[in-house]
Coordinates of C-alpha atoms and ligand atoms in Angstrom, one line a residue:
M1 CA -34.4 -16.3 27.2
R2 CA -33.9 -12.8 26.1
Y3 CA -30.7 -13.2 23.9
E4 CA -30.6 -9.5 23.1
L5 CA -29.7 -8.9 26.6
M6 CA -26.8 -11.3 26.9
D7 CA -23.3 -10.9 26.1
A8 CA -21.4 -12.8 23.2
S9 CA -19.5 -15.1 25.6
S10 CA -22.7 -16.2 27.3
I11 CA -24.3 -16.9 23.9
A12 CA -21.5 -18.7 22.8
S13 CA -21.3 -21.0 25.8
A14 CA -24.8 -21.7 25.9
V15 CA -24.7 -22.5 22.2
T16 CA -21.6 -24.9 22.6
R17 CA -23.2 -26.5 25.5
G18 CA -26.3 -27.2 23.5
E19 CA -28.6 -25.2 25.9
V20 CA -29.7 -23.1 23.0
S21 CA -29.3 -23.2 19.3
A22 CA -27.5 -20.9 16.9
V23 CA -30.7 -20.8 14.9
E24 CA -32.7 -19.6 18.1
A25 CA -30.2 -17.1 19.2
V26 CA -29.9 -15.8 15.5
S27 CA -33.9 -15.7 14.9
A28 CA -34.1 -13.6 18.2
S29 CA -31.6 -11.1 16.7
L30 CA -33.4 -11.0 13.5
D31 CA -36.9 -10.5 15.4
R32 CA -35.6 -7.4 17.2
I33 CA -34.0 -6.0 14.0
G34 CA -37.5 -6.5 12.4
R35 CA -39.2 -4.6 15.3
L36 CA -36.9 -1.7 15.8
E37 CA -35.3 -1.3 12.3
P38 CA -38.1 1.0 11.1
R39 CA -37.2 3.4 13.9
L40 CA -33.5 3.3 13.6
N41 CA -32.4 2.6 10.2
A42 CA -29.1 1.0 11.6
L43 CA -28.7 -1.5 8.6
I44 CA -28.3 -1.1 5.2
T45 CA -28.8 -4.9 4.4
V46 CA -30.4 -7.4 6.7
M47 CA -28.8 -10.8 5.8
E48 CA -31.6 -13.2 6.9
E49 CA -31.0 -16.0 4.7
R50 CA -27.3 -16.3 5.0
A51 CA -27.5 -15.8 8.7
L52 CA -30.0 -18.6 9.1
E53 CA -28.1 -20.9 6.9
R54 CA -24.8 -20.1 8.8
A55 CA -26.6 -20.6 12.2
A56 CA -27.7 -24.0 11.0
Y57 CA -24.3 -24.8 10.2
V58 CA -22.9 -23.9 13.6
D59 CA -25.7 -26.2 15.1
G60 CA -24.4 -28.9 12.7
Q61 CA -21.0 -28.5 14.2
V62 CA -22.3 -28.8 18.0
A63 CA -24.4 -31.7 17.0
S64 CA -21.5 -33.6 15.4
G65 CA -19.1 -32.7 18.6
C66 CA -16.8 -30.3 16.5
D67 CA -15.6 -27.2 18.5
P68 CA -17.9 -24.4 17.0
G69 CA -15.3 -21.6 18.1
P70 CA -15.4 -18.9 20.7
L71 CA -18.3 -16.8 19.0
A72 CA -20.6 -20.0 18.3
G73 CA -23.9 -18.8 17.3
V74 CA -23.3 -15.1 18.2
P75 CA -25.1 -12.8 15.9
V76 CA -22.8 -9.9 14.9
V77 CA -23.1 -6.8 12.5
V78 CA -20.4 -5.6 10.2
K79 CA -20.2 -2.0 8.8
D80 CA -21.0 -1.8 5.1
N81 CA -17.6 -1.0 4.0
M82 CA -16.4 -4.7 4.8
C83 CA -16.7 -7.1 1.7
T84 CA -19.2 -9.9 2.1
R85 CA -19.1 -12.5 -0.6
G86 CA -22.4 -12.2 -2.7
V87 CA -23.9 -9.6 -0.4
R88 CA -24.1 -6.0 -1.3
T89 CA -21.5 -3.9 0.1
T90 CA -22.3 -0.3 -0.6
C91 CA -20.2 1.9 1.7
G92 CA -23.4 4.0 2.2
S93 CA -23.0 5.2 -1.3
R94 CA -25.1 5.3 -4.5
I95 CA -22.0 4.6 -6.4
L96 CA -21.6 1.0 -4.9
G97 CA -25.6 0.7 -4.5
D98 CA -25.7 -2.9 -5.9
W99 CA -22.1 -3.8 -5.8
K100 CA -21.6 -7.6 -4.7
P101 CA -18.1 -8.4 -3.7
P102 CA -16.6 -11.7 -5.0
Y103 CA -14.8 -12.2 -1.6
D104 CA -15.2 -11.8 2.1
A105 CA -13.0 -9.3 4.1
A106 CA -10.4 -10.9 6.5
V107 CA -12.6 -9.9 9.7
V108 CA -15.6 -11.5 8.0
E109 CA -13.6 -14.8 7.5
L110 CA -12.2 -14.6 11.0
F111 CA -15.6 -14.1 12.6
E112 CA -17.3 -16.8 10.5
K113 CA -14.5 -19.1 11.3
A114 CA -15.0 -18.4 15.1
G115 CA -18.7 -19.3 14.7
A116 CA -20.2 -15.8 14.5
V117 CA -23.1 -15.3 12.5
I118 CA -23.4 -11.9 10.3
V119 CA -26.9 -10.8 10.6
G120 CA -26.7 -7.3 8.8
K121 CA -24.6 -4.7 7.2
S122 CA -24.5 -1.4 9.0
N123 CA -25.4 1.9 7.9
M124 CA -22.7 4.5 7.8
D125 CA -21.6 7.8 6.3
E126 CA -20.7 7.4 2.8
F127 CA -17.3 6.0 2.4
A128 CA -16.7 6.6 6.2
M129 CA -16.7 10.4 5.8
G130 CA -18.7 12.1 8.6
S131 CA -19.6 12.1 12.2
S132 CA -23.4 11.4 12.3
T133 CA -24.4 8.8 9.7
E134 CA -26.5 11.4 8.2
H135 CA -24.2 11.4 5.1
S136 CA -25.7 7.8 3.8
Y137 CA -27.2 7.5 0.4
F138 CA -29.8 5.1 2.5
G139 CA -30.9 7.8 4.8
P140 CA -29.8 8.7 8.3
A141 CA -29.5 6.2 11.2
S142 CA -31.1 7.1 14.6
N143 CA -29.6 6.9 18.1
P144 CA -31.3 4.2 20.1
R145 CA -30.8 6.3 23.3
D146 CA -33.1 9.1 21.8
I147 CA -34.1 8.8 18.2
S148 CA -34.3 12.4 17.6
R149 CA -30.6 12.4 17.8
V150 CA -27.7 11.2 15.5
P151 CA -25.8 7.9 16.5
G152 CA -22.5 9.5 15.6
G153 CA -20.4 8.3 12.7
S154 CA -19.2 7.2 10.5
S155 CA -19.9 3.6 12.0
G156 CA -23.2 4.9 13.5
G157 CA -25.1 1.9 12.4
S158 CA -22.8 -0.7 13.9
A159 CA -22.7 1.5 17.4
A160 CA -26.8 1.7 17.3
S161 CA -26.7 -2.3 16.7
A162 CA -24.8 -3.0 19.7
A163 CA -26.7 -0.3 21.9
A164 CA -30.2 -1.4 20.5
G165 CA -29.5 -5.1 21.3
Y166 CA -29.6 -6.4 17.8
V167 CA -26.2 -7.9 18.4
P168 CA -23.8 -8.0 21.3
I169 CA -20.9 -7.3 19.2
A170 CA -20.6 -5.2 15.8
L171 CA -17.4 -4.1 13.8
G172 CA -16.8 -0.5 12.6
S173 CA -13.8 1.0 11.0
D174 CA -12.0 4.4 12.4
T175 CA -9.9 6.7 10.4
G176 CA -10.5 9.7 12.6
G177 CA -12.9 8.7 15.3
S178 CA -15.4 6.7 13.5
I179 CA -15.5 3.8 16.1
R180 CA -14.9 5.9 19.3
Q181 CA -17.3 8.7 18.8
P182 CA -20.5 6.9 17.6
A183 CA -19.5 4.5 20.5
A184 CA -19.7 7.5 23.0
F185 CA -22.8 8.8 21.4
C186 CA -24.8 5.5 21.4
G187 CA -23.3 4.5 24.9
V188 CA -21.5 1.3 24.1
H189 CA -17.7 0.6 24.6
G190 CA -15.6 0.8 21.3
L191 CA -12.0 0.0 20.5
K192 CA -9.7 1.4 17.6
P193 CA -6.8 -0.9 17.7
T194 CA -3.2 0.2 17.0
Y195 CA -2.6 0.6 13.3
G196 CA -1.4 -2.7 11.9
M197 CA -3.2 -4.8 14.6
V198 CA -6.2 -5.8 12.5
S199 CA -6.0 -6.8 8.7
R200 CA -7.9 -4.4 6.3
W201 CA -8.2 -7.0 3.5
G202 CA -11.6 -6.5 2.2
L203 CA -12.2 -3.3 3.8
V204 CA -12.9 -0.5 1.1
A205 CA -10.3 2.1 1.9
F206 CA -10.9 5.6 2.9
A207 CA -7.5 7.0 4.0
S208 CA -5.1 4.1 4.0
S209 CA -2.6 5.5 6.3
L210 CA -5.2 6.0 9.0
D211 CA -8.0 3.2 8.5
Q212 CA -8.3 0.5 11.3
I213 CA -11.1 -2.0 11.9
G214 CA -12.3 -2.5 15.5
P215 CA -15.3 -3.8 17.7
F216 CA -18.1 -2.3 19.6
G217 CA -19.6 -4.2 22.4
R218 CA -21.7 -3.9 25.7
S219 CA -19.0 -5.4 27.8
V220 CA -15.2 -5.1 28.1
G221 CA -15.3 -8.9 28.2
D222 CA -16.8 -9.0 24.6
I223 CA -14.5 -6.3 23.3
A224 CA -11.6 -8.5 24.4
L225 CA -13.2 -11.6 23.0
A226 CA -13.8 -9.9 19.5
M227 CA -10.1 -8.7 19.5
D228 CA -8.8 -12.1 20.3
V229 CA -10.6 -13.2 17.1
I230 CA -9.9 -10.5 14.5
S231 CA -6.1 -9.4 15.6
S232 CA -3.9 -11.6 13.7
H233 CA -1.2 -11.3 11.0
D234 CA -2.4 -11.2 7.4
P235 CA 0.0 -11.3 4.4
R236 CA -2.7 -9.8 2.3
D237 CA -2.6 -6.4 4.2
S238 CA 0.9 -5.4 4.1
T239 CA 0.5 -2.9 6.7
C240 CA -0.6 -5.8 9.1
S241 CA 2.0 -6.6 11.5
R242 CA 3.7 -9.9 12.3
R243 CA 4.1 -9.1 16.1
E244 CA 2.6 -11.6 18.6
R245 CA -0.7 -10.6 19.8
P246 CA -1.5 -10.7 23.6
S247 CA -4.5 -12.5 25.3
F248 CA -6.9 -9.5 25.4
R249 CA -9.4 -11.9 27.3
D250 CA -6.8 -12.3 30.1
G251 CA -6.5 -8.5 30.3
A252 CA -10.1 -8.1 30.7
S253 CA -10.6 -10.8 33.4
S254 CA -7.4 -10.2 35.4
P255 CA -6.8 -6.3 34.9
A256 CA -3.2 -5.3 36.4
V257 CA -3.6 -1.6 36.7
K258 CA -1.9 -1.1 39.9
G259 CA 1.0 1.3 39.7
M260 CA 0.0 2.6 36.1
R261 CA 0.5 6.3 35.5
I262 CA -2.6 7.9 34.0
G263 CA -2.1 11.0 32.0
I264 CA -4.7 13.8 31.9
V265 CA -4.5 16.2 29.1
R266 CA -4.5 19.9 30.3
E267 CA -5.5 21.4 26.8
F268 CA -8.3 19.0 26.2
L269 CA -10.0 19.8 29.5
E270 CA -9.8 23.6 28.9
G271 CA -11.4 23.8 25.4
P272 CA -15.1 23.6 24.9
L273 CA -16.4 20.5 26.6
D274 CA -19.8 19.4 27.9
P275 CA -19.6 19.6 31.7
S276 CA -21.2 16.1 32.0
L277 CA -18.1 14.8 30.0
K278 CA -15.5 16.7 32.2
R279 CA -17.3 15.0 35.3
S280 CA -16.8 11.5 33.6
I281 CA -13.0 12.3 33.2
E282 CA -12.8 13.3 36.9
G283 CA -15.0 10.4 38.1
T284 CA -12.9 7.9 35.9
A285 CA -9.5 9.3 37.3
S286 CA -10.6 8.8 40.9
V287 CA -11.8 5.2 40.2
L288 CA -8.4 4.5 38.7
V289 CA -6.8 6.2 41.7
S290 CA -8.6 4.0 44.0
S291 CA -7.3 1.0 42.0
G292 CA -3.8 2.0 42.6
C293 CA -3.0 4.1 39.7
A294 CA -1.4 7.8 39.8
I295 CA -2.7 10.7 37.7
V296 CA -0.1 12.9 36.0
E297 CA -0.9 15.9 33.9
V298 CA 0.4 15.9 30.4
S299 CA 0.4 18.3 27.5
L300 CA -0.7 17.7 23.8
E301 CA -0.6 21.1 22.6
E302 CA 0.3 20.6 19.1
S303 CA -2.2 17.7 18.8
A304 CA -4.6 20.0 20.2
S305 CA -4.0 23.0 17.8
F306 CA -3.0 21.2 14.6
G307 CA -4.5 17.6 14.7
L308 CA -7.7 18.7 13.0
P309 CA -6.1 20.8 10.2
C310 CA -3.5 18.1 9.7
Y311 CA -6.2 15.3 9.3
Y312 CA -8.3 17.2 7.1
I313 CA -5.4 17.4 4.6
I314 CA -4.0 14.0 4.9
A315 CA -7.4 12.1 4.8
P316 CA -8.8 13.9 1.8
A317 CA -5.5 13.5 0.1
E318 CA -5.6 9.8 0.4
A319 CA -9.3 9.7 -0.2
S320 CA -9.0 11.4 -3.5
S321 CA -6.5 8.7 -4.7
N322 CA -8.4 5.7 -3.3
L323 CA -11.8 6.8 -4.6
A324 CA -10.4 7.4 -8.3
R325 CA -11.3 3.9 -9.0
F326 CA -15.0 4.4 -8.7
D327 CA -15.5 5.5 -12.5
G328 CA -18.5 3.5 -13.3
V329 CA -16.4 1.0 -15.4
R330 CA -15.4 -1.8 -13.1
Y331 CA -17.9 -1.4 -10.2
G332 CA -21.6 -0.6 -9.5
F333 CA -23.5 2.4 -10.6
R334 CA -23.0 3.9 -14.1
E335 CA -24.3 6.9 -15.9
E336 CA -24.1 6.2 -19.5
A337 CA -22.9 9.0 -21.8
P338 CA -21.9 9.5 -25.5
D339 CA -17.9 9.5 -24.7
L340 CA -15.8 8.1 -22.0
V341 CA -14.8 11.3 -20.1
S342 CA -18.5 12.4 -19.8
Q343 CA -19.4 9.1 -18.7
F344 CA -16.8 9.4 -15.7
T345 CA -18.0 12.8 -15.1
R346 CA -21.6 11.9 -14.9
T347 CA -21.0 8.8 -13.0
R348 CA -19.0 10.4 -10.3
S349 CA -21.2 13.7 -10.2
S350 CA -24.4 11.7 -9.4
G351 CA -22.8 8.6 -7.7
F352 CA -21.1 10.5 -4.9
G353 CA -22.7 12.5 -2.4
E354 CA -21.9 16.2 -1.3
E355 CA -19.6 15.6 1.5
V356 CA -17.5 12.7 -0.5
K357 CA -17.1 15.2 -3.3
R358 CA -16.1 18.1 -0.9
R359 CA -13.2 15.6 0.2
I360 CA -12.3 14.5 -3.4
L361 CA -12.0 18.3 -4.3
T362 CA -9.9 19.3 -1.2
G363 CA -7.7 16.1 -1.5
T364 CA -7.0 16.7 -5.3
F365 CA -6.3 20.3 -4.5
V366 CA -3.7 19.7 -1.7
L367 CA -2.0 17.3 -4.0
S368 CA -1.9 19.4 -6.9
S369 CA 1.4 20.7 -8.2
G370 CA 2.2 24.1 -6.6
Y371 CA 0.1 23.4 -3.6
Y372 CA 1.7 20.1 -2.7
D373 CA 4.5 21.5 -0.6
A374 CA 2.4 24.1 1.1
Y375 CA -0.3 21.6 2.3
Y376 CA 0.3 17.9 1.8
L377 CA 4.1 18.1 2.7
T378 CA 3.5 20.5 5.6
A379 CA 1.0 18.2 7.1
L380 CA 3.1 15.2 6.8
K381 CA 5.7 17.1 8.9
V382 CA 3.0 18.3 11.5
R383 CA 1.9 14.5 11.7
K384 CA 5.4 13.6 12.5
R385 CA 5.4 16.2 15.4
I386 CA 2.1 15.0 16.6
C387 CA 3.7 11.4 16.8
E388 CA 6.5 12.7 18.6
E389 CA 4.5 14.6 21.0
F390 CA 2.6 11.4 22.1
D391 CA 6.0 9.5 22.4
R392 CA 7.1 12.3 24.8
A393 CA 4.0 12.0 26.8
F394 CA 4.1 8.4 27.1
R395 CA 7.6 8.6 28.8
S396 CA 5.8 9.8 31.8
V397 CA 2.5 8.1 31.7
D398 CA 1.3 4.6 30.8
V399 CA -2.2 5.5 29.5
I400 CA -3.8 8.8 28.7
L401 CA -7.4 9.5 29.8
M402 CA -9.2 12.2 27.7
P403 CA -12.7 13.0 26.3
V404 CA -14.0 11.3 23.0
A405 CA -16.1 14.3 21.7
P406 CA -16.6 17.5 23.0
S407 CA -20.5 17.1 23.2
L408 CA -23.3 14.8 23.8
P409 CA -25.2 13.3 20.8
F410 CA -26.6 16.3 18.8
R411 CA -29.8 16.5 17.1
K412 CA -30.5 15.0 13.7
G413 CA -30.0 18.1 11.2
D414 CA -28.3 20.4 13.5
L415 CA -24.7 20.3 12.0
L416 CA -25.7 19.2 8.5
D417 CA -25.1 22.6 6.9
D418 CA -21.9 23.3 9.0
P419 CA -19.1 21.0 7.9
I420 CA -16.5 22.6 10.2
S421 CA -18.7 22.0 13.3
M422 CA -19.2 18.6 12.1
Y423 CA -15.4 17.9 11.8
M424 CA -14.9 19.5 15.4
S425 CA -16.8 16.3 16.8
D426 CA -13.6 14.4 16.1
V427 CA -11.0 16.9 17.6
F428 CA -10.0 14.6 20.3
T429 CA -9.9 11.4 18.4
L430 CA -8.2 12.4 15.0
P431 CA -4.7 12.9 16.6
V432 CA -4.8 9.3 18.0
N433 CA -5.3 7.9 14.2
L434 CA -2.5 10.4 13.1
A435 CA -0.1 8.7 15.5
G436 CA -1.3 5.2 14.7
L437 CA -2.3 4.7 18.6
P438 CA -4.9 2.4 20.2
G439 CA -7.8 4.3 21.5
M440 CA -10.8 3.2 23.5
T441 CA -14.3 4.5 24.2
V442 CA -15.5 3.4 27.8
F443 CA -18.9 3.9 28.7
T444 CA -19.4 5.6 32.1
G445 CA -23.0 6.0 32.6
L446 CA -26.3 7.5 31.4
E447 CA -27.4 11.2 32.3
P448 CA -30.7 11.9 33.8
S449 CA -31.7 12.6 30.2
G450 CA -30.9 9.2 29.2
L451 CA -28.0 10.3 27.1
P452 CA -24.7 8.3 27.5
T453 CA -21.2 9.6 28.8
S454 CA -18.0 8.1 28.3
V455 CA -14.1 8.7 28.3
Q456 CA -11.4 7.9 25.8
L457 CA -8.3 5.9 26.8
V458 CA -5.2 6.1 24.6
A459 CA -2.1 3.9 25.1
P460 CA 1.3 3.6 23.3
R461 CA 1.5 1.6 20.0
W462 CA 0.8 -2.2 20.6
Q463 CA -0.3 -1.6 24.1
D464 CA -3.9 -2.2 23.4
R465 CA -4.4 -4.6 26.2
R466 CA -3.6 -1.8 28.7
L467 CA -6.8 -0.1 27.4
I468 CA -8.8 -3.3 28.0
E469 CA -7.3 -3.5 31.5
C470 CA -8.2 0.0 32.6
A471 CA -11.6 -0.4 30.9
A472 CA -12.2 -3.5 32.9
V473 CA -11.6 -1.5 36.2
I474 CA -13.9 1.3 35.0
E475 CA -16.7 -1.0 34.0
E476 CA -16.5 -2.6 37.5
R477 CA -17.3 0.8 39.0
F478 CA -19.8 2.3 36.2
G479 CA -21.4 -0.9 35.1
C480 CA -21.8 -2.4 31.6
P481 CA -23.7 -0.2 29.0
P482 CA -27.4 -1.2 29.3
V483 CA -29.6 -2.2 26.1
A484 CA -31.5 0.8 24.9
E485 CA -35.1 -0.1 25.4
G486 CA -38.6 1.2 26.0
G487 CA -39.1 5.0 26.2
A488 CA -36.0 6.0 24.3
L489 CA -37.0 3.8 21.4
Ligands
LIG1 N1 -15.4 12.1 11.1 C1 -14.2 12.0 10.5 C2 -14.4 12.3 9.2 O1 -15.3 12.5 8.6 C3 -13.6 10.5 10.8 C4 -14.3 9.5 10.0 C5 -13.7 8.1 10.2 O2 -13.1 7.8 11.1 N2 -13.9 7.2 9.2 O3 -13.3 11.9 8.4

C-alpha cells in the first residue's frame, strides 16, 4: 500500500485495526524521505532511530489491546523551532546548530500521546524570519511542485514535507504568515489558529505576541484531526486560553455554512495580485454562494496600508529581546575570545545570519530611548486600530475571504537581495497575526504550469471551527491537494 498517498485518519485506523503496522507506515515515510530529500532539503534532521522505536511502541500498544490514539502510527514532521528531547533543535541557525533540548515541546508531547510518530525536524528560515526558507543555515529547501522555486517560509520545510508525501500532517509556526504562505506556495492546506489556542511551551520564541503553532495537511479532515489533538489548555504557556475547544472533526464532517456571510476585501483585490489568485477568490466565492452563503463587501483599509510597517516594528522589537538570550554562554555555538564582551560580539556576529541581524538591529533601534515613542508606541496604537477594524468588519460578516500572498511561488534567488519585496509576500497574512485571529490557507487547485492556487479564510477570535467548515465545502468542490510526484520532482 502507498502510505504516502493516504491521509492521517486512514493510516491511523489501519494501524488501530492491525491491518498495517506502525513500523511499516513509518518505514514507508522514511523511504520516501530518503529518495526525495536530496532534491528537496525539507528536513534539517531525520529522526530515523527515534521514529522506528516509537512506531514499535505504538505496535506494542495495538498488540496488547490498548487504545493507541487518534494518530496511531501516523508519521509527522515538526518545524525545527519546536523542542524535541535529545534531538537537535536548530531553528535553522548556526547559533543553535547542535543544541539538544532537555525537554519536548507541548505539541510534541500531545502528538506522541496521540500515537503520532515524528520522523523529522523541518527546514526553516533562521528563527522563522523570512518567506522563502532561503534564510536557513542548512541551505534552502525546494518547492516539491517545482524545485526551481521556493516553498515559501518560514515553515517551508513543513509545507514541502506535506506536499511531497513525506507525511500527511506537519506542524509549523506562524508569526506573520509562516504557515499560510508556505501552504499556499506548496499547494496544501494550513491553519494558523487563534492566538492562545495552542500551547507554545517549547516553541523557541520569535515575536511572542504574534507566534502561534498550527498544522499543514492534504485534507481538511487531517487539519481538523491535528487541531483536535494539539489545541488544549496548558498552564506552562500563560497565553494559552482555558476556553473549551470545539470538535474540529465534527466541523469538517458536517459543515454548517448555510446562511454564513462571507466578506470580500475590496482593497486586497485592487492591489497587485496574480490573476490566477484573483480567479481563485471569485471561484471560491461562487462555491460558497451555491452552498447558501451570502457575499458582502468589506473594507480593511488600515490593515492594507499599515499592517506591514506595523508588523515590521513590533515583530523585530520582540525578536531583539527574545534573541538576546543567545550569547554563546548557555546555548549552542560559541566563538571563544579573550574577554566576555568580545565573546558575545563574536558569537552573535558569526552565529546569526544576515536577516536575523537585520531584525535585531531594527528591533533594538525602535525600542531605544528617543525612538521608542515614535516607532514602537505608535505601532502598538496602529495595531489596536487594526484589531478594531477587523472587529468592525466581523459585525457584518462571519468569515473573510481573501488572498494568502500576492504571487505564485517565486524562483529561488529572485527576492534574496530585496528584503522589502520579500516582506511584501506577507502583506495579506500579517494583519491577521496583529489582530490575533485564526486564518487558514485552503487549496483551490493547480494551474496548467503545475503551480498551486489557494485562498485565505479569516474568522473572529475563537471561531476557528468556521474556517474548517468553509474549507470542507471548498475542498468538496476543488478536491484535496494531491501529492507532488513525477515531473515536478
Ligand atoms: N515572513 C514573515 C517574517 O519574515 C513572517 C514570518 C513568520 O510568520 N514566522 O517575519
